[in-house]
C-alpha positions as CSV (number, residue, x, y, z in Angstrom):
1,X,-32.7,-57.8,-5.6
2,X,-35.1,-54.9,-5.5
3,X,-34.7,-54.6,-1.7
4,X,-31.0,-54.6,-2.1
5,X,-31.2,-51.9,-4.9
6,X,-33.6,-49.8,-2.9
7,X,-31.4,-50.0,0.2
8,X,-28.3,-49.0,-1.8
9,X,-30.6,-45.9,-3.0
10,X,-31.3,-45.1,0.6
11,X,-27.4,-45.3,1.5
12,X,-26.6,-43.1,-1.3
13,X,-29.7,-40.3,-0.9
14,X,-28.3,-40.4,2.9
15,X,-24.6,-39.7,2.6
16,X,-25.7,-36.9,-0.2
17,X,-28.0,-35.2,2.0
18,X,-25.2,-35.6,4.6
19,X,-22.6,-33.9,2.0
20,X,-25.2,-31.5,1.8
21,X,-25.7,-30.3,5.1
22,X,-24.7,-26.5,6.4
23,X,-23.3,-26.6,9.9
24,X,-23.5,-23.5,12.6
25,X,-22.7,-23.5,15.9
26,X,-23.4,-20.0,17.4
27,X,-22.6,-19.3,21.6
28,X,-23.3,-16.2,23.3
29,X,-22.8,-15.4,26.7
30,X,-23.5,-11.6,28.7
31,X,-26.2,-9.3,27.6
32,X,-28.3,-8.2,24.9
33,X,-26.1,-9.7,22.5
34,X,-27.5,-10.5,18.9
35,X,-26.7,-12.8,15.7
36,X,-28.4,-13.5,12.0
37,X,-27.1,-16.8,10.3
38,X,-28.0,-17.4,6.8
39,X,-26.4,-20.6,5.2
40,X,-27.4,-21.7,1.8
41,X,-25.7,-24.3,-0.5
42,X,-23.4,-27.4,0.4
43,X,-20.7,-27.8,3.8
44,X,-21.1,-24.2,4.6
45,X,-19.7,-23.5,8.6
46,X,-20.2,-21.1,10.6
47,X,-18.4,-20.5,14.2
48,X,-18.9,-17.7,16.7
49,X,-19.1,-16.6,20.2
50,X,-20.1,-13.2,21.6
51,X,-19.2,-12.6,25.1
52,X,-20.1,-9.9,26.6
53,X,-23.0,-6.5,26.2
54,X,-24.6,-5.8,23.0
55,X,-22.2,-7.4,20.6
56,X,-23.8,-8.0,17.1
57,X,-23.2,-10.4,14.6
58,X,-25.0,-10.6,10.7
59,X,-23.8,-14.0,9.1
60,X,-24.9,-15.1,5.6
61,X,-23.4,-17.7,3.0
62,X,-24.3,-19.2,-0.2
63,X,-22.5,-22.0,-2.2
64,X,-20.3,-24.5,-1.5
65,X,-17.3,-25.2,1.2
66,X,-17.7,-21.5,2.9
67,X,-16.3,-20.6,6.3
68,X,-16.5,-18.0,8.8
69,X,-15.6,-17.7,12.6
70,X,-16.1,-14.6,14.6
71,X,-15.4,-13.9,18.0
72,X,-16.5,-10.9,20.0
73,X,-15.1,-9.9,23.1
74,X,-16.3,-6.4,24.9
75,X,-19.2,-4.2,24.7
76,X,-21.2,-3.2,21.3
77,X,-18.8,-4.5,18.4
78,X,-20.5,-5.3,15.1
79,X,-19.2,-8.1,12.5
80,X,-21.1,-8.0,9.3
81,X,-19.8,-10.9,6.6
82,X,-21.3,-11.7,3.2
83,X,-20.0,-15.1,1.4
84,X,-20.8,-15.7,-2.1
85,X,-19.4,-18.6,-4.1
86,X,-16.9,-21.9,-3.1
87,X,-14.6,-22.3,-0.4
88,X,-14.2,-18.3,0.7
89,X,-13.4,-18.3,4.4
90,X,-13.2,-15.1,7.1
91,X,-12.0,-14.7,10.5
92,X,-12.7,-12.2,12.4
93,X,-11.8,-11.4,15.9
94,X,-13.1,-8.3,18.0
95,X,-11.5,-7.6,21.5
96,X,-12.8,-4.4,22.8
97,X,-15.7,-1.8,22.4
98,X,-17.9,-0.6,19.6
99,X,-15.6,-2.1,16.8
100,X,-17.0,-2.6,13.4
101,X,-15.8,-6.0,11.0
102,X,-17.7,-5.9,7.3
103,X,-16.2,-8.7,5.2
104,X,-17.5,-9.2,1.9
105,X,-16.6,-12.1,-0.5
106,X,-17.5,-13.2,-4.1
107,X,-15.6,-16.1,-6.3
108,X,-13.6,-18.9,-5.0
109,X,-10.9,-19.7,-2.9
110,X,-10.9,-16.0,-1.3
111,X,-10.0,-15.4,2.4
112,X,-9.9,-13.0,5.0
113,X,-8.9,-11.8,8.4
114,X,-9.9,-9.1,10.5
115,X,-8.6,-8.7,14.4
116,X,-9.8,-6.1,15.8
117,X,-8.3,-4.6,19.8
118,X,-9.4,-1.8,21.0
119,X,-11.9,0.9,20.7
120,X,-14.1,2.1,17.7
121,X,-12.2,0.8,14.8
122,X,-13.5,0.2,11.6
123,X,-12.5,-2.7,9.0
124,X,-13.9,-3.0,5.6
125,X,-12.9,-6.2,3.1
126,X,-14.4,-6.2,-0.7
127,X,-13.4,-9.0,-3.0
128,X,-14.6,-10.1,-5.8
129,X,-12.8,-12.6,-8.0
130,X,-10.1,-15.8,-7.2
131,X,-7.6,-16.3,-4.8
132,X,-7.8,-13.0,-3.3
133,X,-6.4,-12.6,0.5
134,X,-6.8,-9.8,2.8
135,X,-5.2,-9.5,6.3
136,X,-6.4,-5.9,8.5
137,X,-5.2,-6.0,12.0
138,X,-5.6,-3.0,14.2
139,X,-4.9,-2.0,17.9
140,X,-5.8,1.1,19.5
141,X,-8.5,3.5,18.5
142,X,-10.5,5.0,15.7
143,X,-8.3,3.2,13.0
144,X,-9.8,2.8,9.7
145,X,-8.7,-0.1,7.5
146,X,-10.6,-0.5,3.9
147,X,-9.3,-3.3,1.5
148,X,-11.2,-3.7,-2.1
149,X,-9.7,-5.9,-4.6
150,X,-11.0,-7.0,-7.8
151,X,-9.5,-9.8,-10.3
152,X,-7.0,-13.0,-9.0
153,X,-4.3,-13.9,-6.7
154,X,-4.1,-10.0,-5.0
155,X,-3.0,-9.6,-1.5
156,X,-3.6,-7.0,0.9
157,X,-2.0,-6.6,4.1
158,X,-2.8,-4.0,6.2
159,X,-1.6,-3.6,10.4
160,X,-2.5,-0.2,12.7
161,X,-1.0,0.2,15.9
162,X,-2.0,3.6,17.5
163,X,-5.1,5.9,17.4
164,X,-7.0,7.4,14.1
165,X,-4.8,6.1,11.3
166,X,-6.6,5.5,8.0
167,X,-5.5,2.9,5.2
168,X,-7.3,2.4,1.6
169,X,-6.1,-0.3,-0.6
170,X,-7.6,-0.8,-4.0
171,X,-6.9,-2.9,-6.5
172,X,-7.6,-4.1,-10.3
173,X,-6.4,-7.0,-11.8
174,X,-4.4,-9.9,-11.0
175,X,-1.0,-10.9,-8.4
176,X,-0.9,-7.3,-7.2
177,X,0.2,-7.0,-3.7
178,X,0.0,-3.9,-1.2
179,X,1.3,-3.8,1.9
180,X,0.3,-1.1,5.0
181,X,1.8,-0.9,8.3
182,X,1.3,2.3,10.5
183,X,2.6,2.8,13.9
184,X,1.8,6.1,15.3
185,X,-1.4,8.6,15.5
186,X,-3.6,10.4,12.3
187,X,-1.3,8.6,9.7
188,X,-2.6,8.5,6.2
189,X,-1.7,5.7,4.0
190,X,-3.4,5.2,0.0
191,X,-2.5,2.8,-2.7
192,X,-4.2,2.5,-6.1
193,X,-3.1,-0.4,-8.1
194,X,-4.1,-1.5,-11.4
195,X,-2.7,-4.4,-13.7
196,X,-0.5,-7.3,-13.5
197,X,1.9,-7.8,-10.5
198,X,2.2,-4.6,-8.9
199,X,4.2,-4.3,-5.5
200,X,3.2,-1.7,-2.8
201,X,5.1,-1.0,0.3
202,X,4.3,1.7,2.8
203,X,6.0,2.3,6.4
204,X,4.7,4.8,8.8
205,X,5.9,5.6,12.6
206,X,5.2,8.7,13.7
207,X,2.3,10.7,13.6
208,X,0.4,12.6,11.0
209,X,2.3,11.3,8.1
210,X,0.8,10.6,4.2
211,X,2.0,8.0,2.1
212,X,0.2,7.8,-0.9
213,X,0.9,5.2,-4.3
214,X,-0.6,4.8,-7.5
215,X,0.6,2.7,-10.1
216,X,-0.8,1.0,-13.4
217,X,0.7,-1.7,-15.7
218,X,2.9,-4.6,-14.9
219,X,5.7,-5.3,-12.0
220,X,5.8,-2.0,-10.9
221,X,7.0,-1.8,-7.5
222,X,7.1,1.2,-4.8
223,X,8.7,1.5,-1.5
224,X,7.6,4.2,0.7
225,X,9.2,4.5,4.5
226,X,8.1,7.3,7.0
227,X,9.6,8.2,10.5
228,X,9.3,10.7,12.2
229,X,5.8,13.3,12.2
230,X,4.5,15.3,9.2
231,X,5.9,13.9,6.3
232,X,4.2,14.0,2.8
233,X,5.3,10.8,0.2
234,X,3.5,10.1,-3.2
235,X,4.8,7.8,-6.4
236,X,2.5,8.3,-9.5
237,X,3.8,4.9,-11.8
238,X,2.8,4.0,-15.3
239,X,3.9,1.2,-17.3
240,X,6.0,-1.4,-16.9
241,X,9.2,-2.6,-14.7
242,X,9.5,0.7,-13.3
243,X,10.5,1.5,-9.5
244,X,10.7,3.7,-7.0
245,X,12.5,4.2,-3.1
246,X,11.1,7.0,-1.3
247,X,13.0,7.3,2.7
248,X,12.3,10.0,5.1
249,X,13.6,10.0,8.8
250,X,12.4,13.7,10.2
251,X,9.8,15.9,10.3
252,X,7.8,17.6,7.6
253,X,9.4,16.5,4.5
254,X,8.2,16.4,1.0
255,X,8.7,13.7,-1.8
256,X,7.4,12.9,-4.8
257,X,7.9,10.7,-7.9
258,X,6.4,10.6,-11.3
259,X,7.0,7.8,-13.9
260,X,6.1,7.1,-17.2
261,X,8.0,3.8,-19.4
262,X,9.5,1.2,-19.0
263,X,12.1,0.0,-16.2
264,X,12.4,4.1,-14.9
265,X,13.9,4.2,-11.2
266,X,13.9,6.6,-8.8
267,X,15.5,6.6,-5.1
268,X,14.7,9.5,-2.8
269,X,16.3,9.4,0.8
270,X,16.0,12.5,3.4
271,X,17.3,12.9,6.3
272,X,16.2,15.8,8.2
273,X,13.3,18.4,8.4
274,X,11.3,20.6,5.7
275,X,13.5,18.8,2.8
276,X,11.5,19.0,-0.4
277,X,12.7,16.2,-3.2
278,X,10.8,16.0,-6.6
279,X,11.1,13.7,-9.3
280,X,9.9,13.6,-13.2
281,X,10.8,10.6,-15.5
282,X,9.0,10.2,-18.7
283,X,10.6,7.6,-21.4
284,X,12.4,4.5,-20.9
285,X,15.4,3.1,-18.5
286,X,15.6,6.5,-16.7
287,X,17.4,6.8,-13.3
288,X,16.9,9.4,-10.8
289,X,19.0,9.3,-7.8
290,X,18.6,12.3,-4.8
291,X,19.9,12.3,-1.0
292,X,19.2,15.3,1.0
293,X,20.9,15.3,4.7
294,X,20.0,18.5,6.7
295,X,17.4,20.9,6.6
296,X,15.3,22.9,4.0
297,X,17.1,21.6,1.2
298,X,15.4,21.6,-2.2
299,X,15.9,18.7,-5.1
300,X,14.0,18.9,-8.6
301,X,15.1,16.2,-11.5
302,X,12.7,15.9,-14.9
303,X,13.9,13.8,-17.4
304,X,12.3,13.2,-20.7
305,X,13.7,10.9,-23.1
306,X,15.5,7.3,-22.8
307,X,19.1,6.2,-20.6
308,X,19.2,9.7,-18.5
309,X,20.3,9.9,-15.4
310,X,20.6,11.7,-12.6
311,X,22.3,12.4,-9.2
312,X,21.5,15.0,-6.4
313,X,23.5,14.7,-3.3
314,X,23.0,17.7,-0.7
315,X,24.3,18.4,2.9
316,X,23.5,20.9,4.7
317,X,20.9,24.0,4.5
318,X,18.8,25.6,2.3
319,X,20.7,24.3,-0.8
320,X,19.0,23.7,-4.1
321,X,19.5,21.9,-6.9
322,X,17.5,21.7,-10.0
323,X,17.9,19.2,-13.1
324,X,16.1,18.8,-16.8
325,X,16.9,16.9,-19.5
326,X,15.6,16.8,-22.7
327,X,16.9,13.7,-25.3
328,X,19.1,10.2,-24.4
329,X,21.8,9.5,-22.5
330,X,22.0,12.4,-20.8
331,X,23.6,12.6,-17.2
332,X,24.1,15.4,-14.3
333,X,25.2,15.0,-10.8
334,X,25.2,17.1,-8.4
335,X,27.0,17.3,-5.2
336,X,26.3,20.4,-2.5
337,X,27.9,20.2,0.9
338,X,27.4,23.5,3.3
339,X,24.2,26.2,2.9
340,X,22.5,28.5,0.7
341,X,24.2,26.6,-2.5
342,X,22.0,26.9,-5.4
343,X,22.5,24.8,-8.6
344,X,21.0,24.5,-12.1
345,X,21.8,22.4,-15.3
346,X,19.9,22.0,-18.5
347,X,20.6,19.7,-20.9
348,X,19.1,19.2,-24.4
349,X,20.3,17.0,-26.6
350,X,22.1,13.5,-26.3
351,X,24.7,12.0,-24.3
352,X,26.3,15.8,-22.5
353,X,27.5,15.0,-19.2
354,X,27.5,18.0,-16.2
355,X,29.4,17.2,-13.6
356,X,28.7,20.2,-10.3
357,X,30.4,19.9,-7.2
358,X,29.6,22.7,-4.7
359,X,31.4,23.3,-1.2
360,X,30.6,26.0,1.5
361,X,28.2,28.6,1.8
362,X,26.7,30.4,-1.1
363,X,27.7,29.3,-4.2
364,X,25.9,29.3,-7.4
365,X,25.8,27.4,-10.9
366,X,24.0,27.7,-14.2
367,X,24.7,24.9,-16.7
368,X,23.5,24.9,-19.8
369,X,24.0,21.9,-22.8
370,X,22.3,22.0,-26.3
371,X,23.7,19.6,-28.7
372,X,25.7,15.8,-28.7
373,X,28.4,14.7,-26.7
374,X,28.9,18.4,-24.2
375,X,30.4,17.7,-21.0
376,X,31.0,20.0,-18.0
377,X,32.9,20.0,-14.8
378,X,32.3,22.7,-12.0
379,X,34.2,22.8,-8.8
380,X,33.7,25.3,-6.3
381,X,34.6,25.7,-2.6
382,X,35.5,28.3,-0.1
């Protein structure tokens, strides 16, 4: 009985140490390349192969289940990944020269990707909590992707195609998501995110565009679509449910959104060059609505208060058309079609209505509403 029981010991101390056992397989084949594998804990794996000149790999992980694979393909790429925790995982591929992969991972359950083809791009991952994901994917030269998450459940996504675009993600908190794709040369793309569920969107093709988002509180969600060269987009967001569309197909236009409350939105679409579009919302359930078709057209809307809304519809050149509204359930549209139109309403109060419809060249309106329940109606034309 004691031989049985000292055999069943054995068996068990065996399949333990088995459970127990880190597992590397590391090939290199060309030059001067170099790796550093560091494995600590439980069924850690580790999987590369560096083919070519002077590629460099620095491997370490610590905990339970980890896994990493890198491949490097070309002359003097660099993949640096740090694994902390239980079942984080990171792929990276490099295709190319002098690339640079830096992956780090803290919690459990995080992932990663990194593919790298091309010349002298950089790729930076930072996560530290549960769940996380982040995806960086870049082809052509001197791109510059940086993810850093912090909290549960975020995803980053972030895809280059071109030469010396830049992304930064970062965010805070928990099921956030932002989203970067940049086709084109010298784009800039930022988003800040910080809270619960937070969407982020931005589009670039072209070259030389910026795209920037931040946003903080809960279900927030921004869209931001570039095409064309030169074009500036930003969408400041604070609270909760609120949303914003920002669309520009040309060349050098401006757009901007600003929101503070609860379930604010605000759709900017231009269609042209040198349009400039600005939008202020401050209160609750606030819509801002402005379409600019042509060229150096100017739209300003600020709203402060609860149920205002506003419409800005232009077509043409060099029209503008400024909106403020002070108070609840206010509303102006306006509609230009032709040049050099120029219109302004004010509104303070509760629920006045301006209604401004402007057609040729030159035309101009003032509006102005103090009190309860004003409405106005302007039609002009030549």
């Amino acid at each position: 009985m004691k031989k049985i029981t000292l055999s069943l010991m054995a068996v068990f101390m065996s399949a333990l140490a088995f459970a127990q056992t880190n597992q590397d397989t590391s090939i290199q084949l060309g030059l001067g390349n170099e790796t550093y594998v560091s494995q600590q804990g439980w069924n850690n794996t580790n999987e590369q192969l560096q083919l070519g000149i002077s590629n460099y790999s620095d491997i370490s992980q610590e905990g339970w289940f980890n896994q990493n694979t890198t491949l490097s393909v070309g002359l003097e790429n660099q993949s640096y990944v740090d694994q902390y925790g239980i079942l984080n995982s990171n792929s990276t591929t490099q295709v190319g020269e002098m690339n640079v992969g830096v992956v780090s991972q803290s919690g459990y359950d995080n992932s990663s990707t990194q593919m790298q083809l091309g010349t002298s791009n950089g790729a930076l991952v930072n996560q530290v909590g549960n769940y996380n994901s982040a995806d960086q994917y870049q082809l052509g030269s001197g791109n510059t992707a940086l993810a850093y998450q912090d909290g549960n459940s975020n995803t980053i996504i972030q895809d280059q195609q071109g030469d010396s675009n830049f992304a930064l993600s970062l965010q805070d908190g928990s099921s956030n998501g932002s989203y970067q794709f940049q086709v084109g040369n010298d784009n800039l793309a930022y988003s800040f995110q910080d809270g619960t569920s937070n969407n982020s969107l931005q589009q670039q093709q072209g070259n030389y565009n910026t795209a920037l988002n931040e946003q903080s509180g809960v279900l927030n969600t921004s869209d931001q679509s570039q095409v064309g060269d030169g074009n500036y987009v930003s969408n400041f967001q604070s609270g909760w449910l609120n949303s914003s569309q920002q669309v520009q197909l040309g060349d050098d236009n401006t757009a901007t959104v600003e929101q503070v409350g609860v379930r604010n939105d605000a759709l900017q679409l231009q269609w042209g060059d040198n349009n400039l579009a600005s939008s202020n919302q401050s209160g609750n359930i606030n819509n801002s609505l402005q379409l600019q078709i042509g060229n150096y057209n100017t739209a300003a809307s600020t709203q402060d208060g609860d149920f205002n809304n506003v419409i800005q519809l232009q077509n043409g050149v060099y029209n503008d058309a400024t909106a403020y509204q002070l108070g609840d359930s206010n509303s102006i549209m306006q509609n230009q079609s032709g040049s050099y139109n120029n219109a302004l309403d004010i509104q303070l109060g509760s629920s006045n209505v301006s209604m401004v419809s402007q057609t040729g060249l030159g035309h101009t309106h003032l509006g102005l509403q103090v009190g309860v329940g004003n409405t106005m109606t302007v039609n002009q034309s030549n």
